[in-house]
XYZ file of C-alpha atoms in Angstrom:
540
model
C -15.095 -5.500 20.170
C -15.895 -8.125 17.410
C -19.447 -7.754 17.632
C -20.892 -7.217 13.808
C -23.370 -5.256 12.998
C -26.638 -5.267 10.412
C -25.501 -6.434 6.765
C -26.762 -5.193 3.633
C -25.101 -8.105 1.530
C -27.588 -10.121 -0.363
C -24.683 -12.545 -1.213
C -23.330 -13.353 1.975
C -20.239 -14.808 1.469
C -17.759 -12.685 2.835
C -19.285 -12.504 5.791
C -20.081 -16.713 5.938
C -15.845 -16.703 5.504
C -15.010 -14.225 8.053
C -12.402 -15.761 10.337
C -13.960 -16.960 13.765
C -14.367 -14.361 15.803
C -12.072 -15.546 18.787
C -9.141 -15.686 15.840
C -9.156 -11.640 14.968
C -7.261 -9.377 16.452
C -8.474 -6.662 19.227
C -10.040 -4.144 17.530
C -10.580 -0.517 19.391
C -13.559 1.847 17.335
C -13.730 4.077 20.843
C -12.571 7.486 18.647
C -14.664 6.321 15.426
C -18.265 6.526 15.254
C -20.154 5.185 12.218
C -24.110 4.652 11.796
C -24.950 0.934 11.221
C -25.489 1.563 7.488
C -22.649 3.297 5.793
C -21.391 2.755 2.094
C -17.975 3.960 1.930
C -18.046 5.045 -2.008
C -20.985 6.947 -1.223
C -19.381 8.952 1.743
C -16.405 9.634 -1.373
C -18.741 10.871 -4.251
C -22.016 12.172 -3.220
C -21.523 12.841 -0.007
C -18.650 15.327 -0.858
C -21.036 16.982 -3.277
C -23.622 17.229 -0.525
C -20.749 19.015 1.308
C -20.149 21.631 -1.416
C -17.240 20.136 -3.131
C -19.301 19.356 -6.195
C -16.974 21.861 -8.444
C -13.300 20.744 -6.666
C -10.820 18.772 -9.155
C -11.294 15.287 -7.914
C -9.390 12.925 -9.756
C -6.338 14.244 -12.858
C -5.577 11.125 -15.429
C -5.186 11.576 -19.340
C -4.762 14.847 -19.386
C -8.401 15.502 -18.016
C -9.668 16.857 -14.809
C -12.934 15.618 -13.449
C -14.642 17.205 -10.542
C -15.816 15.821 -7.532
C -19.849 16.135 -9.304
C -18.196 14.855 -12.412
C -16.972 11.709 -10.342
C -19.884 11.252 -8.234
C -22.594 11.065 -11.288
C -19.913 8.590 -13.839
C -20.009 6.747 -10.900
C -23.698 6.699 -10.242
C -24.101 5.869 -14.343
C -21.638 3.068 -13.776
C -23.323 1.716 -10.894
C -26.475 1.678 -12.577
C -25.367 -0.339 -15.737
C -23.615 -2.952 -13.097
C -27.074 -3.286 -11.403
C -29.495 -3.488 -14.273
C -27.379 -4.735 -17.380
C -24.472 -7.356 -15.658
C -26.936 -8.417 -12.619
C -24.121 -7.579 -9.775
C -26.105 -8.032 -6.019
C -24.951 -6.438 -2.751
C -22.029 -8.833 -1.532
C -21.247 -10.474 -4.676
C -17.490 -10.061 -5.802
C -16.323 -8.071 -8.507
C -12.504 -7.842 -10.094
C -11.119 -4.953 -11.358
C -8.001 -5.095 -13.778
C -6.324 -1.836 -14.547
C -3.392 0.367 -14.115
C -4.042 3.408 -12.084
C -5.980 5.538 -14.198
C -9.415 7.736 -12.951
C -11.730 4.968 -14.645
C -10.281 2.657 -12.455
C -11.339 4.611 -9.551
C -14.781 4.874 -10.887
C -15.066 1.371 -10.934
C -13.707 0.892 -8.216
C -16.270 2.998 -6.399
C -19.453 2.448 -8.565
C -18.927 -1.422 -7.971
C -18.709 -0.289 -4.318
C -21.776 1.725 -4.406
C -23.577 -1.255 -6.088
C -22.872 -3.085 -2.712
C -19.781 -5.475 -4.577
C -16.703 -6.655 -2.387
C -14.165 -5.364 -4.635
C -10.612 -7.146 -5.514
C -8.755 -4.908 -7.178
C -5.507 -6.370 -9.202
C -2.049 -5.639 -10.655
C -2.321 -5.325 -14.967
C 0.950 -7.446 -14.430
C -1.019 -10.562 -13.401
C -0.925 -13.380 -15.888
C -3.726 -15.997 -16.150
C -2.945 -18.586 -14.020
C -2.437 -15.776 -11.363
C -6.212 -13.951 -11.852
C -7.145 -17.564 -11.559
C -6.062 -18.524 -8.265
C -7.230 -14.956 -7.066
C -11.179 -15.428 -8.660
C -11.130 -19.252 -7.081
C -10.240 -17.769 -3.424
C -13.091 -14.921 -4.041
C -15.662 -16.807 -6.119
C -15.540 -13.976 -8.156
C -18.817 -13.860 -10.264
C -17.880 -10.113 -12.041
C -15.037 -8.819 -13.632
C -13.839 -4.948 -14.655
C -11.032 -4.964 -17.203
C -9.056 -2.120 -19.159
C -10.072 -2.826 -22.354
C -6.103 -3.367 -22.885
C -5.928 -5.621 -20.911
C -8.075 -7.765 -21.362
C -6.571 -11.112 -23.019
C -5.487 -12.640 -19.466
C -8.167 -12.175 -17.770
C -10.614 -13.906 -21.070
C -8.241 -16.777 -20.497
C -8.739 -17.039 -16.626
C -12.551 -17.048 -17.143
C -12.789 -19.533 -19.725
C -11.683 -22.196 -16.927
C -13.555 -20.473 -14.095
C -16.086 -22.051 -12.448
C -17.220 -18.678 -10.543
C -16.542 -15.847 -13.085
C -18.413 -15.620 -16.061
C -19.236 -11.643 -16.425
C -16.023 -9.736 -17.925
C -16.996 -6.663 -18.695
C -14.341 -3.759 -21.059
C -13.890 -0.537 -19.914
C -11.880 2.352 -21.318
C -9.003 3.297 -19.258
C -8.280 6.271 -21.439
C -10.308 9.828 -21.315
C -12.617 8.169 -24.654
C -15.170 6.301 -22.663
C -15.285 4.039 -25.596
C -15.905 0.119 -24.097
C -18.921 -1.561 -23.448
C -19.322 -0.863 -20.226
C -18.888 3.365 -20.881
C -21.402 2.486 -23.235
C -24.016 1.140 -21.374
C -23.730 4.063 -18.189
C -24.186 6.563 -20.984
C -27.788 6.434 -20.822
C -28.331 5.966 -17.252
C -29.432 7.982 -14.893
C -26.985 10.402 -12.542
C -29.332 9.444 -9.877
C -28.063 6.409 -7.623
C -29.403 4.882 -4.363
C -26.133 3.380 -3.224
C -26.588 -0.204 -1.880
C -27.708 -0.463 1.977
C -24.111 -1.828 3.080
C -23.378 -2.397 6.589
C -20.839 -0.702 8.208
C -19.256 -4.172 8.804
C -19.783 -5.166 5.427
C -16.697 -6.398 3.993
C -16.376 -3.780 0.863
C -12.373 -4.872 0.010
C -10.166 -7.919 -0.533
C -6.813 -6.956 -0.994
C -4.699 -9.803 -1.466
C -0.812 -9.609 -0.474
C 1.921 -9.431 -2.561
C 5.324 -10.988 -2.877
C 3.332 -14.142 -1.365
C 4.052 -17.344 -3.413
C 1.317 -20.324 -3.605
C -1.974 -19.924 -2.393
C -3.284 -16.546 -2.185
C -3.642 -14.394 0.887
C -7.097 -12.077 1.141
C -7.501 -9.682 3.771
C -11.080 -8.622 4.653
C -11.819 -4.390 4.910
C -15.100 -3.041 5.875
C -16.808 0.106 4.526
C -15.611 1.693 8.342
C -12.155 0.514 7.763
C -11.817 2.927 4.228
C -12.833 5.615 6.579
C -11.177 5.036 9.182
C -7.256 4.859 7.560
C -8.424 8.637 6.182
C -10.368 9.602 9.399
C -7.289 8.420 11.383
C -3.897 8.691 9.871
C -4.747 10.986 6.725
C -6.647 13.677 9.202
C -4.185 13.237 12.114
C -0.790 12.714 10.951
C -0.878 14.530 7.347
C -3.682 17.179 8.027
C -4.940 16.437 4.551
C -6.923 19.870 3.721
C -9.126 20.504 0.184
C -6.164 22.294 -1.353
C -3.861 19.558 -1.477
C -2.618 17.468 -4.725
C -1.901 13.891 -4.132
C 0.563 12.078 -6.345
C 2.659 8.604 -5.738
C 3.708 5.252 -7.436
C 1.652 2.543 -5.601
C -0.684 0.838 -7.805
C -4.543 1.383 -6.841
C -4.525 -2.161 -7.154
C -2.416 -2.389 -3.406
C -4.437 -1.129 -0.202
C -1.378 1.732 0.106
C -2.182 2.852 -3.403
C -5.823 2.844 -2.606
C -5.419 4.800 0.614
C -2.710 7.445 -0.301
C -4.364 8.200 -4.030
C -7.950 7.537 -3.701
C -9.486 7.163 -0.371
C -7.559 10.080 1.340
C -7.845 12.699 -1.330
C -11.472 11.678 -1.838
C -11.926 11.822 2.087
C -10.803 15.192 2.354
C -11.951 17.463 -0.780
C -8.555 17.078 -2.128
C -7.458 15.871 -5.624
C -5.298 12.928 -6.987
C -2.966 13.100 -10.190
C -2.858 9.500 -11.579
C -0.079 8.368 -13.079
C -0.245 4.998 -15.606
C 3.703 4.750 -15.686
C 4.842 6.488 -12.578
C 7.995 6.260 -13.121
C 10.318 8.729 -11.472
C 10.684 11.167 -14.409
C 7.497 10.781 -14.737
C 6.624 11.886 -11.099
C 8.481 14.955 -11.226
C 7.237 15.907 -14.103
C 3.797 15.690 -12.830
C 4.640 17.323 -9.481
C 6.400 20.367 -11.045
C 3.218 20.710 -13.530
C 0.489 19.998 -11.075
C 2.460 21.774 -7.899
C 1.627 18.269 -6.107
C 1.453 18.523 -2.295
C 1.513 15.152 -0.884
C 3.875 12.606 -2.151
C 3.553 8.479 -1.533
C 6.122 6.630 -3.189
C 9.114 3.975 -2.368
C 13.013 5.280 -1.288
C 14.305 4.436 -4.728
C 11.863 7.096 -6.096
C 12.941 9.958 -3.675
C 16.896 9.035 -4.437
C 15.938 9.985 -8.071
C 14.223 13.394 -6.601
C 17.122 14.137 -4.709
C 19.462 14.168 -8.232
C 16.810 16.075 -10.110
C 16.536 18.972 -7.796
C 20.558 19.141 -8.317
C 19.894 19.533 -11.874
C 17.198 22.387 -11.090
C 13.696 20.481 -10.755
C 11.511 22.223 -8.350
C 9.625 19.860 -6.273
C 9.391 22.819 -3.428
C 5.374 22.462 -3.687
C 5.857 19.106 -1.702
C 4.730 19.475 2.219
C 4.376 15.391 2.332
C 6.955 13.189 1.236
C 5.780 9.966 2.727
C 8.095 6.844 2.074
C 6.425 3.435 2.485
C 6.756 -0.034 0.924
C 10.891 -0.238 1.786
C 12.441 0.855 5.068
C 14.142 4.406 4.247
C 17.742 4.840 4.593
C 18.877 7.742 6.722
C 21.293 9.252 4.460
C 17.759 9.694 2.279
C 15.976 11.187 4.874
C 19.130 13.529 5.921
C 19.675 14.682 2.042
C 16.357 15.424 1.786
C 15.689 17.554 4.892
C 18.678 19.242 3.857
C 17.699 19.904 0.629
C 14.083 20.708 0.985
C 13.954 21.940 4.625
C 11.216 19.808 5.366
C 11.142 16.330 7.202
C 10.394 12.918 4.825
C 7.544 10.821 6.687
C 8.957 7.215 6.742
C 5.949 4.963 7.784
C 5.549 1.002 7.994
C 1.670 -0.852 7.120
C 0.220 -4.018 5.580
C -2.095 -5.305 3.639
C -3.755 -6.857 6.457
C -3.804 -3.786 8.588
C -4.937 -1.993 5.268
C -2.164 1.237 5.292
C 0.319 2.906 7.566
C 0.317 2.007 11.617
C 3.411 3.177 12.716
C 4.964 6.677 11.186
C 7.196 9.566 11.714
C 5.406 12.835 11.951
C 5.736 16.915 10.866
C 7.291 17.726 14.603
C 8.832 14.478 15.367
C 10.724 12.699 12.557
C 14.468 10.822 12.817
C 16.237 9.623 10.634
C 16.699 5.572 10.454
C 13.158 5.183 12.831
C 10.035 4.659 11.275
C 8.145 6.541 13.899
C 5.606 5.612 16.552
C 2.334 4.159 16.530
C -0.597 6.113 14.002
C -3.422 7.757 15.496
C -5.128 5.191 18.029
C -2.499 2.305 16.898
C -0.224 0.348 19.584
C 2.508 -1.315 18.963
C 4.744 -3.482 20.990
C 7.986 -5.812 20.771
C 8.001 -9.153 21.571
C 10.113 -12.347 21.752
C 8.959 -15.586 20.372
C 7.403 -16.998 23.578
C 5.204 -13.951 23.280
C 6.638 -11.658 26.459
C 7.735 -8.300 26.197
C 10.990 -7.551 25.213
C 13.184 -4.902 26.742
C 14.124 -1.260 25.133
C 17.018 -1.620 22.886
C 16.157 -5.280 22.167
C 15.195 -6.559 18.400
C 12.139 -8.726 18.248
C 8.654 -9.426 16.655
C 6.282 -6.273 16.189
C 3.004 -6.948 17.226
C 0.653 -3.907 16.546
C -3.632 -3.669 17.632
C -6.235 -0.585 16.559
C -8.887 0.315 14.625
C -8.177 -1.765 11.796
C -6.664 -5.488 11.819
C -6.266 -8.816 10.334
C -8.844 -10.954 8.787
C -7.751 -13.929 6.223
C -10.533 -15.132 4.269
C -11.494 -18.600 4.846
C -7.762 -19.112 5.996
C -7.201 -20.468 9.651
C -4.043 -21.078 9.796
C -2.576 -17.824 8.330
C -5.244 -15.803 10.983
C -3.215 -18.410 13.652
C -0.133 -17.384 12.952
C -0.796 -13.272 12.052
C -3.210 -12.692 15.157
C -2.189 -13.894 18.605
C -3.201 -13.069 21.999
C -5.460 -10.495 19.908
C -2.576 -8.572 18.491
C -0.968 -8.590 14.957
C 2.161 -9.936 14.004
C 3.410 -8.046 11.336
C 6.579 -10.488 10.562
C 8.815 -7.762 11.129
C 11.928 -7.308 13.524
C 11.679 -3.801 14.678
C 13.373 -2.727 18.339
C 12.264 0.434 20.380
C 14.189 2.861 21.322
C 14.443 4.558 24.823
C 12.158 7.545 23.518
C 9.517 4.899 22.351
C 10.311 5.461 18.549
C 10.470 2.191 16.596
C 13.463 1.086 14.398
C 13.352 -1.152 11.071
C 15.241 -4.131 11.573
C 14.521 -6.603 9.305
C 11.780 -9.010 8.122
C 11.990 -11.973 10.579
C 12.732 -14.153 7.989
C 15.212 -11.791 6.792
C 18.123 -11.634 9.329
C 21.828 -12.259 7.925
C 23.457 -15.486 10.794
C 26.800 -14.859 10.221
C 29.369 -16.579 12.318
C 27.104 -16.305 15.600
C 26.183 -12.806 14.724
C 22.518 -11.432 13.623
C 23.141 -8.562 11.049
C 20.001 -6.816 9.557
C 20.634 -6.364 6.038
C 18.985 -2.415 6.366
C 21.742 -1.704 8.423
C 24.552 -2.570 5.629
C 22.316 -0.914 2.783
C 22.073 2.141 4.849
C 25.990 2.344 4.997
C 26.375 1.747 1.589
C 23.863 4.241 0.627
C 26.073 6.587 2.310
C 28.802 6.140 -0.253
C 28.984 9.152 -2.943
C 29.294 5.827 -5.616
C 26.438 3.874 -4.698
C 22.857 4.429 -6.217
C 21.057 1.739 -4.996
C 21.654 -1.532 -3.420
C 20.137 -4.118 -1.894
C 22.024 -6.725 0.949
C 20.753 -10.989 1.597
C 22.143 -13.405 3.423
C 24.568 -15.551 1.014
C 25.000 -19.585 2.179
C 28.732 -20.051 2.953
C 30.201 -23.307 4.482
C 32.025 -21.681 6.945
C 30.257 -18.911 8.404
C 26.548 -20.219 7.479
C 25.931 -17.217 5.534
C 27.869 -13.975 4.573
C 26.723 -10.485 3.525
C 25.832 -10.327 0.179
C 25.356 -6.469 -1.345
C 24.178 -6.112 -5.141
C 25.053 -2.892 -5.815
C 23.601 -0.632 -8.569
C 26.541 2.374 -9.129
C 26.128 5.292 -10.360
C 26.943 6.347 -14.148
C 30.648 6.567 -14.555
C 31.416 4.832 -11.753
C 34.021 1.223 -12.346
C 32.463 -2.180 -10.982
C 35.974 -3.008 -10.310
C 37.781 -5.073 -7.435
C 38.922 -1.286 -6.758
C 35.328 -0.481 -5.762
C 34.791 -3.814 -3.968
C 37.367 -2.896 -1.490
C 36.368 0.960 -1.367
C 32.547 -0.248 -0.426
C 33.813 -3.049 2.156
C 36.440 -0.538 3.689
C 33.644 2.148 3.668
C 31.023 -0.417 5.553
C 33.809 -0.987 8.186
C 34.096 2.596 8.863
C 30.283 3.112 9.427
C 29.224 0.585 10.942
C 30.730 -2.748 13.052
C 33.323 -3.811 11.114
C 31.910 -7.238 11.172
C 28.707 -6.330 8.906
C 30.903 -5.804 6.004
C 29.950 -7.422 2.579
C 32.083 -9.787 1.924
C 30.677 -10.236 -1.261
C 29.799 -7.838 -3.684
C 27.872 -7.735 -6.693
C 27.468 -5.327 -9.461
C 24.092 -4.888 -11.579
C 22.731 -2.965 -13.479
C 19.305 -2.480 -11.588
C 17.344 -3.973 -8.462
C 14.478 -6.338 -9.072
C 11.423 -4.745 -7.948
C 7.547 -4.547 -7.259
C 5.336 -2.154 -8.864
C 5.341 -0.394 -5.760
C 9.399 -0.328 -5.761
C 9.925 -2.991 -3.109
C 12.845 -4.596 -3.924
C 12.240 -7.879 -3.944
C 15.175 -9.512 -2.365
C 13.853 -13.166 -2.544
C 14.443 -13.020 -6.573
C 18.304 -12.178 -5.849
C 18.769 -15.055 -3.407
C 17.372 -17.238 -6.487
């Protein structure tokens, strides 16, 4: 059903870019109902009020708490300054630089109120970066931390689209221009007339290299990833306390730490630095319920609670972002009692599609399809592939794939009106679904095809190892070999002792011939801000 409905956009170029409509995906809305007009921020802010959750704790950032009335009339001020004093229209684009803080929420959602189409970005982006993302956008408006503001000035002075930048104060002060100019508006907001198939978000992918990719998400589709996976698979309630590490500025950081709290009558802690420490901390202190953050992350739990943290106020420990070993997910069951929720999404399908759940969790699968999700495997001519057998994932639901003005990326993600994730996953005989590797990511080896997960997961397994990350390695005689950089743990030698203790300890795990049979010692993994290692930078 690709049918659109009404639009509310005065600026109608989301819509005008829109891939054709035989290139999306099949998309199933039979168990979500939405009126024609919905605005998604409105349904977060004053909605919830409406509902009687005007006094709950709705967002926790600088060491201030802001209720859910708090959030709904800043955001309602905000809106109205974007409206009246920067000229922003229903369906014109509108940046927002900032670390994940609670005023980047309330832009976020007062910009989405105002009727924008939001692209919310990483404070890490440099110029030439923010450049490339306002030319795919024609980005008119921009929202910057006042902080961070010099890269952003230098991407507009060569822009031919955006020529509004506009400071805000990321901190509790409210102390930037535009904080200024809500102070005097009004609490009272008539959120733009969006259609419920009014693109609201472009989140554009990371790790990509060249061009930008944009995906294209409704208003229905914010709802839907809390309506459908938050509601069914977490049982998000008004009591809980979200926490995690993705940046707001990713569609999993969006989902897990604004638009599911929000959904619900829950609150979110924000974290600017979410480091690990820093995540405990703020679980012990704000007895945090609901956990999203990357392996790496809950490896560093794990050690704490040996040293006495108490992180027993956790019901939700949902890994995304990096497939999760099974000696993670066994230590922590172990330790806490409770199962860890391993889950795979994209950017393109905006969150998580296939997870583990409360009653049926394994270590080493990621689960089975969300909450009105399918998901198949298939070979490369497109058939079916049999149980036990690695191949391509190909998923289809309520939500799905839609470049921006991009053809041949929509060719190649959306066939036969499915989505191809670029995975390898395989299935098992119980209908679970097992990490294998990116598709561009299997080790050739001598006529073999090792996934790389498999090796880490052995290694993991070693009492020496703290983290590690395995590539594919050219060789001249085998095409490639396993390659494991390997990040020890304090005290422990980097020695050709070790090297043969790891490879010896691989061999006894796994098949012998997915050993590494090279090994290299670092002192830490390059990563995303989201904790994805990023493998491509160790194969430079």
């Amino acid at each position: 059903m690709n049918d659109l409905g009404p639009s509310g956009h005065e600026d109608s170029f989301t819509r005008d870019n829109l891939p054709h409509p035989e290139a999306w995906p099949q998309i199933d809305l039979s168990h979500f109902d939405y009126p024609d007009y919905l605005n998604a921020a409105a349904e977060l802010t004053d909605r919830m009020v409406e509902r009687g959750f005007g006094d709950h704790i709705a967002l926790v950032g600088h060491g201030r708490a802001r209720t859910y009335k708090e959030l709904a009339d800043w955001t309602s001020r905000l809106a109205h300054a974007l409206v009246e004093d920067y000229g922003v229209r229903p369906g014109n684009r509108v940046l927002i630089r900032s670390a994940n803080n609670p005023a980047m929420v309330a832009a976020w959602l007062a910009a989405t109120k105002a009727g924008a189409v939001v692209v919310n970005t990483m404070p890490m982006l440099r110029a030439s970066e923010l450049s490339k993302i306002i030319d795919k956008a024609q980005i008119s408006h921009a929202l910057c931390d006042t902080r961070l503001m010099d890269d952003l000035i230098a991407a507009a002075k060569d822009s031919d689209y955006l020529d509004t930048v506009v400071g805000f104060d990321g901190t509790a002060s409210h102390d930037a221009e535009l904080d200024r100019a809500a102070l005097t508006k009004s609490v009272k907001f008539t959120p733009a007339r969006t259609g419920r198939d009014d693109v609201a978000l472009l989140g554009f992918t990371s790790g990509t290299t060249g061009a930008p990719k944009a995906t294209m998400h409704f208003h229905r589709d914010l709802l839907i990833i809390a309506d459908g996976y938050a509601k069914d698979v977490l049982g998000v309630t008004p009591e809980d306390v979200f926490v995690g590490s993705p940046p707001l500025a990713f569609t999993f950081g969006l989902g897990g730490l604004a638009v599911f709290p929000l959904r619900f009558g829950a609150s979110a802690v924000l974290l600017e630095n979410a480091s690990p420490p820093n995540l405990i901390e703020i679980i012990e202190r704000h007895r945090a319920t609901i956990c999203f953050t990357a392996p790496t992350a809950y490896r560093v739990m794990l050690r704490a609670m040996d040293e006495g943290a108490d992180l027993s106020s956790l019901r939700a420990a949902i890994s995304a972002g990096e497939t999760l070993p099974a000696p993670v997910w066994e230590e922590w069951r172990a330790k806490t009692g409770k199962p860890m929720l391993d889950g795979i999404g994209s950017t393109e399908m905006l969150h998580i599609f296939i997870t583990n759940r409360f009653d049926d969790s394994h270590p080493g699968a990621t689960g089975r399809p969300s909450s009105h999700y399918e998901a198949k495997i298939i070979a490369e001519d497109g058939s079916d592939t049999p149980r036990g057998e690695p191949g391509r994932l190909a998923v289809r639901g309520p939500t799905g794939c839609r470049y921006l003005s991009d053809p041949d990326r929509q060719a190649d993600y959306v066939q036969d009106g499915w989505n191809i994730t670029g995975d390898t996953f395989w299935q098992d005989d119980e209908g679970r679904f097992h990490f294998a590797a990116r598709s561009d990511d299997i080790i050739l080896s001598a006529g073999y095809n090792i996934a790389g997960p498999d090796v880490e997961a052995a290694l993991l397994a070693h009492a020496d190892v703290l983290e590690c990350a395995v590539i594919g390695a050219p060789d001249p005689e085998r095409g490639q070999i396993v390659e494991a950089h390997v990040v020890l743990r304090e005290g422990a030698a980097g020695d050709a002792v070790m090297v043969k203790a790891l490879q010896d300890h691989v061999k006894a795990t796994i098949a012998p011939f997915k050993y590494p049979r090279r090994v290299v010692f670092c002192e830490a993994l390059p990563k995303t801000a989201t904790g994805k290692i990023q493998r491509f930078r160790l194969k430079q």
